[in-house]
Amino acid sequence: MENKTLQKLYEKFEFRNILPEEAEQAAEVEAICFPPNEACTEESMKRRIAKTPELFLVAVDKQTGKIAGFLNGIATDETSFRDEFFTEENLHNPKGKTIMLLGLDVLPQYRNQGLARELVNHYLCRERENGRHLILLTCLEAKVEMYQNMGFHDEGLANSTWGGEQWHEMSYVI
Ligand SMILES: CC(C)(COP(=O)(O)OP(=O)(O)OC[C@H]1O[C@@H](n2cnc3c(N)ncnc32)[C@H](O)[C@@H]1OP(=O)(O)O)[C@@H](O)C(=O)NCCC(=O)NCCS
């Protein structure tokens, strides 16, 4: 991303780990960004945040102090995505070399200014520092190109039936 665009993003947003008291807000953002069959429920979001706050990255609007977007994942040594990662936060292994990304959300009013791209980029840099080797995610066909543009490789159809949809598995080797 162009330096000026990046600078603007960092002027406008604070990128940091999530706070426990932001769990409800994150669930609200998720409900706005995803249809009910795909969204993480409020209970599940709260459990995720309680168990793995350091695997979240939030972008907070400095003017409002509220979450504009976030990315979250779970660490493991497994190397293929399965749907249990969405619901079983106990699968988290802090020392795992793989991150399964579980959700990328940007509120509609903050879209199309590079926030999702920077959330992914910032997350990858942070997890490189944390010694991870592989990042995996699943996405619908319509988002394959977006992730390819962020450096991910399309592994083809995933072993996932989450929300009754057909998913692609995307990988990024660090
Ligand atoms: C998808 C989403 C995260 C994009 O957020 P954003 O901040 O607007 O994205 P960015 O501005 O960083 O754009 C990143 C790139 O993806 C592309 N892109 C953005 N939204 C897209 C979409 N809905 N479909 C396909 N490509 C998209 C942009 O054109 C941009 O490409 P470029 O840098 O080559 O121009 C946001 O629209 C969202 O939260 N949608 C609902 C939830 C969702 O679908 N999440 C991803 C699930 S796998």
XYZ file of C-alpha atoms and ligand atoms in Angstrom:
222
model
C 0.000 0.000 0.000
C 1.147 3.529 -0.734
C 2.925 5.136 2.246
C 0.525 8.070 2.393
C -2.564 5.817 2.476
C -0.945 3.733 5.178
C -0.036 6.814 7.199
C -3.637 8.028 6.976
C -4.921 4.681 8.224
C -2.608 4.798 11.246
C -3.651 8.391 11.958
C -7.302 7.401 11.927
C -7.141 3.965 13.561
C -5.360 2.345 16.456
C -4.334 -1.267 15.751
C -4.122 -3.386 18.895
C -5.220 -6.550 20.734
C -8.835 -6.705 21.805
C -9.912 -5.840 25.365
C -12.199 -8.226 27.288
C -14.838 -5.505 27.617
C -15.002 -5.194 23.813
C -16.447 -8.707 23.336
C -20.022 -7.531 22.932
C -18.963 -4.850 20.439
C -17.061 -7.426 18.383
C -20.145 -9.662 18.312
C -22.237 -6.717 17.100
C -19.737 -5.981 14.315
C -19.792 -9.670 13.344
C -23.614 -9.652 13.173
C -23.488 -6.646 10.836
C -20.776 -8.118 8.608
C -21.996 -11.715 8.216
C -25.357 -13.377 7.588
C -26.671 -15.405 10.574
C -25.626 -18.770 9.105
C -21.986 -17.633 8.825
C -21.608 -15.257 11.794
C -19.938 -16.252 15.035
C -22.557 -16.082 17.807
C -22.206 -13.648 20.697
C -21.557 -16.491 23.188
C -18.920 -18.031 20.950
C -17.284 -14.624 20.360
C -17.099 -14.030 24.116
C -15.499 -17.447 24.671
C -12.987 -16.814 21.868
C -12.013 -13.439 23.301
C -11.702 -14.816 26.831
C -9.432 -17.628 25.587
C -7.409 -15.949 22.815
C -7.418 -12.128 23.083
C -3.873 -12.034 21.669
C -5.093 -13.743 18.483
C -7.389 -10.805 17.748
C -6.307 -7.625 16.027
C -8.734 -4.727 16.176
C -8.711 -1.399 14.345
C -10.270 1.190 16.623
C -11.562 4.508 15.300
C -9.556 7.028 17.340
C -12.425 9.544 17.157
C -15.134 7.308 18.568
C -13.026 4.795 20.502
C -15.105 2.031 18.855
C -14.102 -0.973 16.776
C -14.153 -0.279 13.027
C -12.892 -3.710 12.041
C -11.049 -6.757 13.302
C -9.362 -9.994 12.369
C -9.152 -13.048 14.598
C -7.698 -16.515 14.567
C -6.648 -19.542 16.582
C -3.206 -21.182 16.809
C -2.600 -24.885 16.190
C -0.074 -27.302 14.736
C -2.662 -28.720 12.334
C -2.159 -27.845 8.679
C -5.637 -28.170 7.249
C -8.744 -26.176 8.116
C -11.707 -27.862 9.839
C -14.947 -26.279 11.044
C -14.386 -27.166 14.715
C -11.919 -24.251 14.881
C -14.910 -21.917 14.584
C -16.601 -23.287 17.698
C -13.947 -25.017 19.836
C -11.651 -22.372 21.287
C -10.073 -25.137 23.399
C -8.326 -26.348 20.224
C -6.087 -23.288 20.673
C -2.423 -24.171 21.185
C -0.520 -20.934 21.990
C 2.720 -22.424 20.610
C 1.106 -23.696 17.395
C 2.938 -22.808 14.193
C -0.270 -22.435 12.160
C -2.920 -19.761 12.504
C -6.442 -20.574 11.344
C -8.080 -17.230 10.589
C -11.703 -17.244 11.737
C -13.035 -13.858 10.715
C -12.231 -10.604 8.943
C -14.764 -7.851 9.571
C -14.878 -4.209 8.536
C -18.009 -2.183 9.293
C -19.709 -0.862 6.101
C -18.925 2.793 6.863
C -15.179 2.022 7.018
C -14.904 -0.063 3.850
C -12.929 0.606 0.662
C -10.102 2.520 2.278
C -7.667 -0.367 2.739
C -8.557 -1.258 6.316
C -9.051 -5.001 5.690
C -5.813 -5.181 3.728
C -3.908 -3.496 6.555
C -5.535 -5.663 9.222
C -4.308 -8.735 7.337
C -0.881 -7.269 6.683
C -0.398 -6.138 10.296
C -1.610 -9.517 11.577
C 0.796 -11.439 9.312
C 3.736 -9.295 10.467
C 2.829 -9.780 14.120
C 2.450 -13.546 13.750
C 5.716 -13.790 11.828
C 7.340 -12.268 14.931
C 5.489 -14.851 17.006
C 7.163 -17.648 15.034
C 4.176 -18.893 13.035
C 4.849 -20.656 9.733
C 1.477 -20.931 8.051
C -1.769 -18.929 7.913
C -4.953 -20.615 6.666
C -8.458 -19.341 6.091
C -11.621 -20.324 4.278
C -13.603 -17.973 2.094
C -16.393 -17.965 -0.441
C -15.541 -17.977 -4.160
C -16.336 -14.241 -4.355
C -13.458 -13.407 -1.980
C -10.772 -15.649 -3.505
C -9.374 -12.845 -5.636
C -9.302 -10.418 -2.714
C -7.152 -12.812 -0.671
C -4.975 -13.649 -3.687
C -4.293 -9.922 -3.957
C -3.198 -10.016 -0.320
C -0.684 -12.782 -1.084
C -2.729 -15.900 -0.255
C -2.706 -19.041 -2.403
C -5.981 -20.753 -3.387
C -5.797 -24.421 -2.288
C -9.154 -25.206 -3.923
C -12.314 -26.378 -2.204
C -12.022 -26.677 1.570
C -13.066 -29.518 3.830
C -15.722 -27.222 5.302
C -19.493 -26.985 5.192
C -19.751 -24.006 7.572
C -23.139 -22.255 7.243
C -24.143 -24.710 4.505
C -21.831 -22.953 2.028
C -18.998 -24.094 -0.243
C -15.619 -22.691 0.823
C -12.157 -22.280 -0.622
C -9.110 -22.900 1.558
C -6.506 -20.158 1.204
C -2.962 -20.370 2.529
C -0.110 -17.995 3.225
C 3.294 -19.456 4.020
C 5.304 -17.144 6.249
C -14.489 -8.014 2.818
C -14.185 -6.833 3.743
C -13.464 -7.332 4.993
C -13.306 -5.849 2.967
O -12.986 -4.744 3.816
P -12.383 -3.373 3.238
O -11.737 -2.675 4.378
O -13.420 -2.652 2.492
O -11.288 -3.921 2.226
P -10.057 -3.080 1.653
O -10.497 -1.669 1.438
O -8.872 -3.315 2.499
O -9.854 -3.777 0.272
C -8.905 -4.816 0.096
C -8.964 -5.356 -1.299
O -10.045 -6.258 -1.422
C -10.939 -5.840 -2.448
N -12.283 -6.062 -1.890
C -12.849 -5.340 -0.894
N -14.088 -5.819 -0.630
C -14.290 -6.857 -1.470
C -15.368 -7.741 -1.662
N -16.510 -7.666 -0.942
N -15.237 -8.703 -2.608
C -14.105 -8.797 -3.352
N -13.033 -7.968 -3.202
C -13.133 -7.022 -2.275
C -10.660 -4.391 -2.662
O -10.959 -4.011 -3.980
C -9.202 -4.294 -2.347
O -8.416 -4.659 -3.454
P -7.253 -3.669 -3.962
O -6.411 -3.356 -2.756
O -6.561 -4.475 -5.004
O -8.000 -2.472 -4.460
C -15.493 -6.091 4.162
O -16.203 -5.745 2.997
C -16.380 -6.936 5.064
O -16.245 -6.908 6.293
N -17.311 -7.695 4.436
C -18.205 -8.553 5.198
C -17.470 -9.689 5.871
C -16.604 -10.506 4.923
O -17.021 -10.857 3.824
N -15.358 -10.790 5.360
C -14.425 -11.610 4.638
C -14.845 -12.997 4.798
S -13.792 -14.206 4.201
